XYZ file of N, CA and C in Angstrom:
822
model
N -12.444 -29.509 -3.241
C -11.770 -30.483 -4.111
C -10.344 -30.048 -4.437
N -10.175 -28.776 -4.781
C -8.846 -28.304 -5.157
C -7.890 -28.383 -3.977
N -8.350 -27.920 -2.799
C -7.469 -27.915 -1.636
C -7.122 -29.328 -1.186
N -7.951 -30.298 -1.559
C -7.669 -31.687 -1.204
C -6.747 -32.360 -2.211
N -6.379 -31.637 -3.256
C -5.442 -32.184 -4.228
C -6.082 -32.637 -5.516
N -7.413 -32.563 -5.613
C -8.083 -32.974 -6.849
C -7.952 -31.876 -7.894
N -7.909 -32.225 -9.174
C -7.837 -31.186 -10.204
C -9.131 -30.390 -10.244
N -9.065 -29.092 -10.547
C -10.290 -28.300 -10.646
C -11.206 -28.846 -11.726
N -12.500 -28.805 -11.475
C -13.469 -29.273 -12.460
C -13.327 -28.479 -13.750
N -13.363 -29.180 -14.862
C -13.353 -28.517 -16.155
C -12.049 -27.812 -16.466
N -10.955 -28.180 -15.804
C -9.687 -27.520 -16.081
C -9.722 -26.041 -15.761
N -10.221 -25.684 -14.595
C -10.365 -24.277 -14.210
C -9.032 -23.550 -14.286
N -9.098 -22.316 -14.729
C -7.909 -21.470 -14.835
C -7.353 -21.212 -13.438
N -6.034 -21.371 -13.241
C -5.454 -21.065 -11.923
C -5.747 -19.638 -11.473
N -5.858 -18.710 -12.425
C -6.172 -17.330 -12.055
C -7.539 -17.251 -11.384
N -8.509 -17.998 -11.917
C -9.853 -17.978 -11.340
C -9.866 -18.597 -9.949
N -9.166 -19.725 -9.810
C -9.130 -20.396 -8.504
C -8.419 -19.511 -7.479
N -7.309 -18.886 -7.900
C -6.582 -18.003 -6.988
C -7.447 -16.819 -6.580
N -8.146 -16.234 -7.554
C -9.008 -15.095 -7.235
C -10.073 -15.500 -6.225
N -10.692 -16.664 -6.448
C -11.723 -17.128 -5.520
C -11.135 -17.386 -4.137
N -9.934 -17.962 -4.096
C -9.288 -18.223 -2.804
C -9.023 -16.925 -2.061
N -8.567 -15.898 -2.795
C -8.317 -14.612 -2.154
C -9.598 -13.929 -1.725
N -10.608 -13.967 -2.590
C -11.874 -13.308 -2.271
C -12.547 -13.943 -1.063
N -12.383 -15.253 -0.914
C -12.999 -15.978 0.205
C -12.038 -16.164 1.376
N -10.807 -15.651 1.232
C -9.776 -15.854 2.267
C -9.677 -17.327 2.637
N -9.437 -18.164 1.611
C -9.387 -19.618 1.796
C -8.002 -20.124 1.393
N -7.020 -20.058 2.317
C -5.643 -20.426 1.982
C -5.455 -21.828 1.422
N -6.231 -22.858 1.842
C -5.973 -24.193 1.277
C -6.103 -24.243 -0.243
N -7.084 -23.543 -0.794
C -7.229 -23.533 -2.253
C -6.069 -22.792 -2.905
N -5.631 -21.704 -2.276
C -4.480 -20.979 -2.807
C -3.235 -21.858 -2.777
N -3.055 -22.612 -1.700
C -1.895 -23.498 -1.597
C -1.892 -24.524 -2.725
N -3.077 -25.007 -3.098
C -3.161 -25.973 -4.195
C -2.746 -25.330 -5.516
N -3.163 -24.080 -5.727
C -2.759 -23.369 -6.943
C -1.245 -23.191 -6.968
N -0.675 -22.810 -5.835
C 0.772 -22.606 -5.774
C 1.531 -23.906 -6.030
N 0.996 -25.018 -5.537
C 1.643 -26.311 -5.812
C 1.668 -26.590 -7.307
N 0.558 -26.316 -7.962
C 0.497 -26.548 -9.401
C 1.454 -25.655 -10.172
N 1.575 -24.404 -9.748
C 2.477 -23.481 -10.432
C 3.937 -23.861 -10.201
N 4.246 -24.326 -8.998
C 5.623 -24.769 -8.738
C 5.967 -25.977 -9.604
N 4.972 -26.834 -9.826
C 5.219 -28.035 -10.624
C 5.540 -27.701 -12.077
N 5.127 -26.511 -12.529
C 5.415 -26.114 -13.906
C 6.891 -25.797 -14.116
N 7.584 -25.479 -13.030
C 8.998 -25.140 -13.148
C 9.206 -23.646 -13.245
N 10.380 -23.206 -12.838
C 10.676 -21.778 -12.767
C 10.805 -21.137 -14.137
N 11.075 -21.919 -15.170
C 11.317 -21.320 -16.482
C 10.072 -21.026 -17.286
N 8.899 -21.388 -16.781
C 7.656 -21.198 -17.540
C 6.967 -19.920 -17.085
N 6.940 -18.874 -17.934
C 6.255 -17.638 -17.529
C 4.767 -17.881 -17.307
N 4.226 -17.262 -16.280
C 2.795 -17.359 -16.031
C 2.063 -16.350 -16.912
N 0.837 -16.673 -17.323
C 0.019 -15.640 -17.966
C -0.150 -14.452 -17.021
N -0.275 -13.267 -17.581
C -0.334 -12.059 -16.767
C -1.498 -12.096 -15.782
N -2.665 -12.565 -16.237
C -3.818 -12.654 -15.334
C -3.522 -13.567 -14.151
N -2.837 -14.670 -14.426
C -2.493 -15.600 -13.348
C -1.554 -14.941 -12.354
N -0.546 -14.243 -12.853
C 0.415 -13.583 -11.972
C -0.282 -12.570 -11.068
N -1.149 -11.750 -11.649
C -1.834 -10.717 -10.866
C -2.759 -11.352 -9.831
N -3.559 -12.324 -10.256
C -4.523 -12.941 -9.336
C -3.833 -13.717 -8.221
N -2.769 -14.427 -8.557
C -2.061 -15.204 -7.538
C -1.381 -14.270 -6.543
N -0.732 -13.222 -7.039
C -0.078 -12.272 -6.126
C -1.104 -11.625 -5.206
N -2.239 -11.214 -5.765
C -3.290 -10.587 -4.954
C -3.833 -11.564 -3.920
N -4.066 -12.807 -4.334
C -4.593 -13.806 -3.403
C -3.596 -14.083 -2.281
N -2.310 -14.120 -2.613
C -1.297 -14.332 -1.578
C -1.321 -13.193 -0.564
N -1.469 -11.960 -1.061
C -1.535 -10.819 -0.152
C -2.790 -10.884 0.708
N -3.902 -11.243 0.103
C -5.160 -11.322 0.852
C -5.126 -12.425 1.903
N -4.476 -13.537 1.571
C -4.449 -14.679 2.486
C -3.253 -14.645 3.434
N -2.410 -13.623 3.302
C -1.266 -13.510 4.197
C -0.200 -14.556 3.964
N -0.004 -14.954 2.706
C 1.004 -15.975 2.382
C 2.375 -15.313 2.294
N 2.992 -15.085 3.444
C 4.252 -14.340 3.507
C 5.470 -15.232 3.741
N 5.320 -16.532 3.588
C 6.471 -17.407 3.797
C 7.505 -17.168 2.698
N 8.744 -17.482 3.009
C 9.838 -17.176 2.090
C 9.697 -17.919 0.767
N 9.216 -19.164 0.798
C 9.062 -19.926 -0.443
C 8.081 -19.238 -1.397
N 6.981 -18.737 -0.847
C 5.994 -18.067 -1.695
C 6.546 -16.763 -2.243
N 7.255 -16.018 -1.406
C 7.842 -14.763 -1.894
C 8.855 -15.020 -3.001
N 9.653 -16.068 -2.846
C 10.626 -16.394 -3.892
C 9.926 -16.839 -5.172
N 8.840 -17.589 -5.026
C 8.078 -18.023 -6.200
C 7.536 -16.818 -6.963
N 6.976 -15.848 -6.235
C 6.423 -14.662 -6.880
C 7.522 -13.800 -7.498
N 8.650 -13.690 -6.810
C 9.762 -12.916 -7.372
C 10.236 -13.536 -8.680
N 10.347 -14.858 -8.704
C 10.745 -15.532 -9.933
C 9.725 -15.354 -11.041
N 8.444 -15.406 -10.679
C 7.391 -15.228 -11.678
C 7.401 -13.811 -12.244
N 7.672 -12.824 -11.397
C 7.762 -11.445 -11.874
C 8.929 -11.279 -12.845
N 10.055 -11.881 -12.501
C 11.199 -11.799 -13.400
C 10.931 -12.476 -14.730
N 10.269 -13.635 -14.685
C 9.983 -14.366 -15.920
C 8.958 -13.644 -16.790
N 8.119 -12.811 -16.162
C 7.056 -12.121 -16.901
C 7.461 -10.727 -17.364
N 8.739 -10.391 -17.267
C 9.153 -9.009 -17.536
C 8.777 -8.534 -18.936
N 8.752 -9.437 -19.915
C 8.414 -9.007 -21.267
C 6.921 -8.719 -21.418
N 6.105 -9.346 -20.586
C 4.658 -9.126 -20.664
C 4.206 -7.945 -19.813
N 5.001 -7.539 -18.837
C 4.572 -6.506 -17.894
C 4.217 -5.174 -18.561
N 4.938 -4.730 -19.602
C 4.549 -3.454 -20.222
C 3.155 -3.472 -20.842
N 2.597 -4.659 -21.083
C 1.250 -4.746 -21.648
C 0.165 -4.794 -20.571
N 0.558 -4.765 -19.309
C -0.421 -4.848 -18.224
C -1.292 -3.600 -18.186
N -2.544 -3.786 -17.806
C -3.447 -2.658 -17.646
C -3.159 -1.895 -16.366
N -3.781 -0.725 -16.249
C -3.528 0.134 -15.092
C -3.897 -0.564 -13.786
N -5.082 -1.178 -13.739
C -5.510 -1.847 -12.512
C -4.633 -3.051 -12.211
N -4.205 -3.760 -13.247
C -3.320 -4.904 -13.033
C -1.999 -4.463 -12.403
N -1.438 -3.367 -12.906
C -0.173 -2.879 -12.358
C -0.329 -2.442 -10.906
N -1.409 -1.724 -10.631
C -1.641 -1.271 -9.262
C -1.782 -2.463 -8.319
N -2.568 -3.450 -8.734
C -2.787 -4.631 -7.901
C -1.500 -5.428 -7.719
N -0.749 -5.575 -8.795
C 0.474 -6.375 -8.741
C 1.512 -5.731 -7.824
N 1.714 -4.430 -7.967
C 2.708 -3.756 -7.138
C 2.258 -3.686 -5.682
N 0.964 -3.447 -5.459
C 0.457 -3.442 -4.082
C 0.665 -4.802 -3.430
N 0.390 -5.864 -4.164
C 0.548 -7.212 -3.617
C 2.009 -7.499 -3.295
N 2.903 -7.138 -4.217
C 4.330 -7.378 -3.992
C 4.822 -6.611 -2.776
N 4.382 -5.358 -2.637
C 4.811 -4.557 -1.490
C 4.227 -5.101 -0.192
N 2.978 -5.518 -0.219
C 2.334 -6.063 0.979
C 3.062 -7.308 1.471
N 3.531 -8.122 0.538
C 4.202 -9.374 0.887
C 5.712 -9.211 1.059
N 6.223 -7.998 0.841
C 7.675 -7.743 0.900
C 8.432 -8.639 -0.077
N 7.882 -8.771 -1.279
C 8.547 -9.546 -2.328
C 9.724 -8.738 -2.871
N 10.848 -9.392 -3.046
C 12.007 -8.734 -3.655
C 11.823 -8.749 -5.174
N 11.239 -7.688 -5.692
C 10.936 -7.628 -7.122
C 12.241 -7.508 -7.902
N 12.487 -8.397 -8.865
C 13.730 -8.312 -9.639
C 13.862 -6.970 -10.350
N 15.081 -6.500 -10.447
C 15.332 -5.194 -11.059
C 14.826 -5.147 -12.493
N 14.974 -6.259 -13.229
C 14.519 -6.244 -14.619
C 13.004 -6.110 -14.714
N 12.291 -6.647 -13.718
C 10.838 -6.491 -13.707
C 10.457 -5.046 -13.394
N 11.162 -4.429 -12.452
C 10.892 -3.029 -12.131
C 11.153 -2.134 -13.331
N 12.248 -2.385 -14.023
C 12.571 -1.561 -15.183
C 11.550 -1.738 -16.301
N 10.915 -2.907 -16.359
C 9.849 -3.117 -17.341
C 8.562 -2.412 -16.927
N 8.347 -2.299 -15.607
C 7.110 -1.709 -15.101
C 7.131 -0.184 -15.073
N 8.241 0.391 -14.641
C 8.269 1.826 -14.356
C 7.884 2.704 -15.549
N 8.360 2.422 -16.769
C 7.956 3.286 -17.883
C 6.461 3.240 -18.174
N 5.810 2.174 -17.740
C 4.374 2.013 -18.005
C 3.521 2.832 -17.037
N 4.073 3.163 -15.872
C 3.260 3.752 -14.814
C 2.692 5.139 -15.131
N 3.468 6.080 -15.703
C 2.886 7.416 -15.924
C 1.612 7.405 -16.750
N 1.530 6.516 -17.726
C 0.333 6.459 -18.556
C -0.853 5.805 -17.882
N -0.637 5.246 -16.689
C -1.711 4.543 -15.981
C -2.504 5.448 -15.052
N -1.923 6.564 -14.660
C -2.479 7.322 -13.545
C -3.900 7.788 -13.794
N -4.161 8.276 -15.003
C -5.491 8.830 -15.284
C -6.573 7.760 -15.278
N -6.189 6.505 -15.469
C -7.190 5.446 -15.556
C -7.502 4.759 -14.246
N -6.948 5.250 -13.140
C -7.141 4.584 -11.854
C -8.058 5.390 -10.944
N -8.900 4.679 -10.218
C -9.728 5.323 -9.203
C -8.862 5.699 -8.005
N -9.407 6.535 -7.138
C -8.635 7.059 -6.006
C -8.011 5.961 -5.141
N -8.750 4.914 -4.741
C -8.119 3.893 -3.894
C -6.954 3.191 -4.585
N -7.107 2.899 -5.875
C -6.024 2.234 -6.601
C -4.808 3.146 -6.729
N -5.037 4.438 -6.927
C -3.931 5.389 -6.977
C -3.185 5.425 -5.645
N -3.942 5.468 -4.559
C -3.314 5.515 -3.238
C -2.487 4.261 -2.983
N -3.018 3.114 -3.363
C -2.289 1.867 -3.129
C -1.065 1.764 -4.027
N -1.171 2.298 -5.239
C -0.014 2.301 -6.126
C 1.078 3.212 -5.574
N 0.686 4.374 -5.066
C 1.671 5.278 -4.462
C 2.338 4.615 -3.267
N 1.536 3.969 -2.422
C 2.105 3.284 -1.256
C 3.059 2.179 -1.688
N 2.660 1.401 -2.696
C 3.499 0.293 -3.154
C 4.815 0.801 -3.720
N 4.750 1.863 -4.511
C 5.969 2.415 -5.097
C 6.906 2.918 -4.002
N 6.340 3.585 -3.006
C 7.166 4.082 -1.903
C 7.750 2.931 -1.093
N 6.954 1.879 -0.877
C 7.431 0.747 -0.083
C 8.498 -0.053 -0.820
N 8.321 -0.223 -2.124
C 9.255 -1.045 -2.894
C 10.540 -0.305 -3.239
N 10.417 0.992 -3.527
C 11.563 1.735 -4.038
C 12.064 2.818 -3.100
N 11.165 3.414 -2.317
C 11.574 4.493 -1.431
C 12.259 5.609 -2.199
N 13.426 5.998 -1.745
C 14.147 7.101 -2.378
C 14.675 6.742 -3.764
N 14.636 5.451 -4.132
C 15.094 5.052 -5.469
C 14.041 5.300 -6.538
N 12.832 5.636 -6.131
C 11.774 5.893 -7.108
C 12.124 7.128 -7.931
N 11.922 7.089 -9.246
C 12.166 8.285 -10.055
C 11.380 9.466 -9.501
N 12.052 10.573 -9.273
C 11.422 11.697 -8.591
C 10.189 12.198 -9.326
N 10.294 12.345 -10.641
C 9.159 12.868 -11.407
C 7.955 11.932 -11.309
N 8.210 10.633 -11.377
C 7.120 9.666 -11.281
C 6.501 9.699 -9.893
N 7.336 9.711 -8.871
C 6.821 9.733 -7.509
C 5.982 10.962 -7.233
N 6.456 12.116 -7.660
C 5.712 13.353 -7.433
C 4.401 13.354 -8.211
N 4.446 12.889 -9.458
C 3.223 12.862 -10.269
C 2.194 11.918 -9.672
N 2.654 10.769 -9.225
C 1.746 9.780 -8.655
C 1.124 10.285 -7.360
N 1.959 10.809 -6.467
C 1.442 11.299 -5.195
C 0.515 12.496 -5.400
N 0.875 13.393 -6.310
C 0.038 14.569 -6.547
C -1.310 14.183 -7.145
N -1.295 13.230 -8.076
C -2.543 12.769 -8.682
C -3.446 12.145 -7.623
N -2.861 11.342 -6.759
C -3.651 10.704 -5.707
C -4.143 11.725 -4.689
N -3.301 12.712 -4.380
C -3.698 13.714 -3.390
C -4.888 14.536 -3.871
N -5.005 14.713 -5.176
C -6.119 15.502 -5.700
C -7.468 14.840 -5.420
N -7.456 13.529 -5.241
C -8.716 12.845 -4.939
C -8.668 12.222 -3.542
N -7.881 12.820 -2.649
C -7.692 12.240 -1.320
C -8.975 12.214 -0.499
N -9.899 13.123 -0.789
C -11.142 13.142 -0.010
C -12.037 11.948 -0.321
N -11.727 11.214 -1.376
C -12.524 10.037 -1.727
C -12.028 8.776 -1.024
N -10.951 8.884 -0.259
C -10.315 7.706 0.310
C -10.846 7.381 1.700
N -10.818 6.093 2.039
C -11.105 5.691 3.407
C -9.907 6.051 4.283
N -10.069 5.934 5.587
C -9.017 6.345 6.516
C -7.726 5.557 6.293
N -7.834 4.258 6.069
C -6.635 3.434 5.888
C -5.874 3.846 4.633
N -6.588 4.003 3.515
C -5.927 4.401 2.274
C -5.343 5.805 2.390
N -6.029 6.681 3.100
C -5.530 8.046 3.265
C -4.232 8.050 4.073
N -4.179 7.259 5.138
C -2.951 7.176 5.933
C -1.804 6.613 5.095
N -2.096 5.594 4.297
C -1.061 5.014 3.440
C -0.594 6.005 2.378
N -1.530 6.786 1.835
C -1.160 7.782 0.833
C -0.276 8.863 1.448
N -0.620 9.303 2.641
C 0.203 10.319 3.305
C 1.616 9.795 3.531
N 1.714 8.542 3.977
C 3.035 7.934 4.182
C 3.810 7.881 2.870
N 3.124 7.485 1.791
C 3.786 7.403 0.488
C 4.223 8.776 0.012
N 3.368 9.778 0.199
C 3.711 11.129 -0.242
C 4.957 11.632 0.477
N 5.065 11.308 1.761
C 6.250 11.725 2.511
C 7.500 11.016 2.002
N 7.371 9.726 1.694
C 8.523 8.971 1.187
C 8.923 9.412 -0.216
N 7.936 9.818 -1.019
C 8.209 10.157 -2.415
C 8.537 11.632 -2.612
N 8.432 12.430 -1.560
C 8.811 13.832 -1.656
C 7.817 14.676 -2.412
N 6.607 14.806 -1.884
C 5.561 15.548 -2.579
C 5.638 17.037 -2.269
N 4.839 17.799 -2.992
C 4.875 19.257 -2.890
C 4.010 19.747 -1.733
N 4.138 21.043 -1.437
C 3.377 21.632 -0.352
C 1.884 21.602 -0.587
N 1.468 21.783 -1.842
C 0.035 21.737 -2.140
C -0.544 20.374 -1.816
N 0.232 19.331 -2.058
C -0.208 17.974 -1.724
C -0.365 17.843 -0.211
N 0.555 18.428 0.546
C 0.474 18.371 2.005
C -0.799 19.048 2.497
N -1.153 20.185 1.901
C -2.365 20.893 2.315
C -3.608 20.047 2.064
N -3.668 19.419 0.902
C -4.836 18.583 0.584
C -4.930 17.399 1.536
N -3.795 16.778 1.793
C -3.789 15.629 2.691
C -4.193 16.028 4.107
N -3.712 17.174 4.554
C -4.051 17.632 5.900
C -5.553 17.853 6.031
N -6.144 18.520 5.055
C -7.579 18.780 5.126
C -8.381 17.482 5.047
N -7.947 16.563 4.179
C -8.646 15.281 4.080
C -8.508 14.487 5.373
N -7.314 14.516 5.977
C -7.108 13.801 7.240
C -7.968 14.393 8.348
N -8.118 15.712 8.344
C -8.985 16.334 9.337
C -10.422 15.864 9.209
N -10.877 15.698 7.969
C -12.243 15.221 7.756
C -12.418 13.770 8.191
N -11.337 12.995 8.152
C -11.397 11.576 8.513
C -10.899 11.321 9.940
N -10.660 12.367 10.696
C -9.981 12.227 11.988
C -10.647 11.194 12.898
N -11.967 11.188 12.931
C -12.674 10.276 13.836
C -12.667 8.837 13.338
N -12.251 8.621 12.091
C -12.271 7.271 11.526
C -10.939 6.555 11.680
N -9.884 7.280 12.027
C -8.563 6.672 12.136
C -8.472 5.771 13.359
N -7.799 4.633 13.174
C -7.347 3.857 14.312
C -5.993 4.383 14.765
N -5.456 3.808 15.825
C -4.197 4.297 16.381
C -3.061 4.207 15.367
N -2.905 3.045 14.739
C -1.818 2.854 13.781
C -1.954 3.816 12.603
N -3.168 3.944 12.079
C -3.387 4.813 10.924
C -3.116 6.269 11.270
N -3.605 6.708 12.439
C -3.410 8.103 12.822
C -1.937 8.397 13.079
N -1.229 7.454 13.698
C 0.201 7.658 13.938
C 0.957 7.802 12.621
N 0.646 6.948 11.654
C 1.314 7.037 10.352
C 0.950 8.323 9.622
N -0.331 8.677 9.651
C -0.761 9.894 8.966
C -0.128 11.127 9.600
N -0.096 11.177 10.926
C 0.482 12.337 11.607
C 1.977 12.443 11.331
N 2.669 11.300 11.358
C 4.108 11.318 11.038
C 4.332 11.860 9.633
N 3.547 11.356 8.680
C 3.727 11.768 7.288
C 3.414 13.251 7.106
N 2.347 13.719 7.727
C 1.986 15.132 7.608
C 3.068 16.023 8.210
N 3.664 15.571 9.308
C 4.762 16.339 9.894
C 5.960 16.370 8.951
N 6.259 15.231 8.327
C 7.365 15.178 7.370
C 7.123 16.110 6.184
N 5.870 16.237 5.780
C 5.518 17.079 4.636
C 5.425 18.556 5.000
N 5.596 18.871 6.280
C 5.537 20.265 6.698
C 4.139 20.813 6.843
N 3.155 19.924 7.024
C 1.771 20.381 7.113
C 1.531 21.238 8.350
N 2.360 21.074 9.384
C 2.177 21.861 10.597
C 2.445 23.341 10.410
N 3.050 23.708 9.289
C 3.357 25.115 9.034
C 2.202 25.859 8.373
N 1.093 25.167 8.162
C -0.031 25.796 7.474
C -0.549 27.017 8.226
N -0.998 27.998 7.468
C -1.663 29.167 8.037
C -3.086 29.291 7.506
N -3.501 28.286 6.726
C -4.841 28.300 6.161
C -5.869 27.914 7.228
N -7.002 28.609 7.278
C -8.023 28.262 8.280
C -8.450 26.801 8.208
N -8.613 26.275 6.985
C -9.031 24.874 6.855
C -7.962 23.937 7.406
N -6.700 24.274 7.161
C -5.618 23.450 7.677
C -5.521 23.506 9.188
N -5.694 24.695 9.748
C -5.645 24.836 11.205
C -6.796 24.081 11.866
N -7.966 24.135 11.239
C -9.104 23.380 11.776
C -8.838 21.881 11.707
N -8.198 21.441 10.623
C -7.866 20.024 10.492
C -6.887 19.596 11.578
N -5.910 20.448 11.880
C -4.958 20.132 12.944
C -5.667 19.968 14.283
N -6.653 20.809 14.538
C -7.400 20.696 15.793
C -8.167 19.379 15.862
N -8.754 18.977 14.736
C -9.496 17.711 14.731
C -8.553 16.526 14.914
N -7.380 16.601 14.296
C -6.403 15.530 14.473
C -5.903 15.480 15.915
N -5.726 16.659 16.522
C -5.290 16.699 17.921
C -6.339 16.066 18.828
N -7.616 16.326 18.540
C -8.680 15.730 19.344
C -8.698 14.210 19.181
N -8.490 13.745 17.946
C -8.446 12.299 17.715
C -7.246 11.678 18.419
N -6.118 12.382 18.396
C -4.925 11.877 19.077
C -5.148 11.800 20.579
N -5.861 12.766 21.126
C -6.174 12.742 22.557
C -7.029 11.527 22.893
N -7.949 11.223 21.996
C -8.829 10.071 22.213
C -8.057 8.756 22.119
N -7.155 8.650 21.143
C -6.456 7.389 20.900
C -5.141 7.272 21.658
N -4.579 8.390 22.033
C -3.244 8.361 22.620
C -3.215 8.444 24.125
N -4.361 8.317 24.750
C -4.410 8.396 26.205
C -4.015 7.099 26.873
N -4.650 6.816 27.981
C -4.312 5.623 28.759
C -4.654 4.363 27.968
N -3.750 3.368 27.906
C -4.034 2.135 27.163
C -5.284 1.437 27.689
N -6.030 0.870 26.767
C -7.220 0.119 27.150
C -6.829 -1.238 27.721
N -7.707 -1.809 28.524
C -7.443 -3.121 29.111
C -7.284 -4.157 28.010
N -6.230 -4.967 28.114
C -6.000 -6.013 27.128
C -5.417 -5.528 25.820
N -5.004 -4.282 25.746
C -4.460 -3.748 24.500
C -3.117 -4.400 24.186
N -2.859 -4.637 22.915
C -1.618 -5.287 22.498
C -0.410 -4.430 22.867
N 0.694 -5.111 23.202
C 1.900 -4.397 23.616
C 2.444 -3.501 22.507
N 2.245 -3.914 21.239
C 2.803 -3.122 20.148
C 2.133 -1.763 20.002
N 1.042 -1.531 20.740
C 0.386 -0.225 20.666
C 1.218 0.861 21.334
N 2.073 0.499 22.279
C 2.858 1.505 22.998
C 3.759 2.319 22.066
N 4.535 1.681 21.160
C 5.334 2.488 20.230
C 4.481 3.369 19.321
N 3.294 2.876 18.957
C 2.412 3.688 18.118
C 1.961 4.939 18.863
N 1.661 4.777 20.145
C 1.257 5.931 20.941
C 2.401 6.940 21.047
N 3.618 6.430 21.247
C 4.775 7.325 21.346
C 5.005 8.056 20.026
N 4.875 7.329 18.909
C 5.046 7.957 17.595
C 3.977 9.014 17.358
N 2.755 8.704 17.766
C 1.664 9.653 17.587
C 1.917 10.923 18.389
N 2.341 10.768 19.641
C 2.614 11.958 20.458
C 3.735 12.798 19.855
N 4.788 12.131 19.376
C 5.910 12.849 18.771
C 5.476 13.590 17.515
N 4.714 12.906 16.657
C 4.272 13.531 15.410
C 3.345 14.703 15.687
N 2.468 14.540 16.670
C 1.541 15.622 16.990
C 2.297 16.840 17.518
N 3.322 16.601 18.327
C 4.127 17.718 18.829
C 4.801 18.456 17.679
N 5.273 17.708 16.693
C 5.905 18.336 15.533
C 4.891 19.120 14.712
N 3.693 18.572 14.559
C 2.663 19.284 13.806
C 2.277 20.580 14.515
N 2.141 20.513 15.820
C 1.767 21.713 16.569
C 2.876 22.753 16.548
N 4.133 22.254 16.512
C 5.253 23.184 16.504
C 5.668 23.619 15.123
N 5.134 22.934 14.087
C 5.483 23.282 12.715
C 6.922 22.987 12.377
N 7.542 22.031 13.096
C 8.963 21.751 12.882
C 9.141 20.412 12.215
N 10.108 20.328 11.319
C 10.427 19.063 10.665
C 11.258 18.214 11.597
N 11.210 16.909 11.397
C 11.979 16.002 12.237
C 12.449 14.810 11.456
N 12.948 13.815 12.162
C 13.526 12.665 11.478
C 12.925 11.349 11.939
N 11.784 11.379 12.625
C 11.188 10.129 13.087
C 10.881 9.227 11.903
N 11.194 7.962 12.031
C 10.865 7.002 10.975
C 9.483 6.449 11.214
N 8.827 6.068 10.111
C 7.481 5.507 10.222
C 7.559 4.007 10.075
């Protein structure tokens, strides 16, 4: 009914409809919610729950068109006064969604969010921490406050063994972008070694690049050396001859993986971009 243009039964909250659209990966319902929000006009701030749910649903449904990104950027700017009251999970979800969609987050919204982040870290589970670190690195990169970036990456690295392969690869990439410490590199290396068989080509290439950037190849710890061997075996499995019908974009990933692995084995830092 909603995707066909009918009003939601009982005046359903747009946040609920957006959440359902994202959870079910049903873009037509999300499009109906976005139409309704656009009709409200740019000057009307969205409730915080609506902003978080709509941004998350857009990321889940792959709504990356420029109009949607501009709508979300405007909504973030309009909600800047409410953002400091957001909960830890809301902030993690909101920033992850914005980074996933490459939304140009207004500077005033970032300045409202950043002071809130340090107090959120203890209240987030490992996956949410990893996604928050990735989002911060993707949105701000070297502009991220150094103390915040290091604290976030270090907190996430302490629970890196709880992460799935995808989140672990993203965390390693974020740690490299945010400039984490050597202890963080050691934890990430050991966790990556334990997940070596679970990585896909893209994930392993990103994780290996990040570990090389962090200097993990210089480890002399037995656990770290064993992890390097497991990663090398996984790279051999994934980086060999292309499979029949493999996408063309896999070739650069294979080249990046080989380069990163060579750096890890040699213990040398490099400048390859991820």
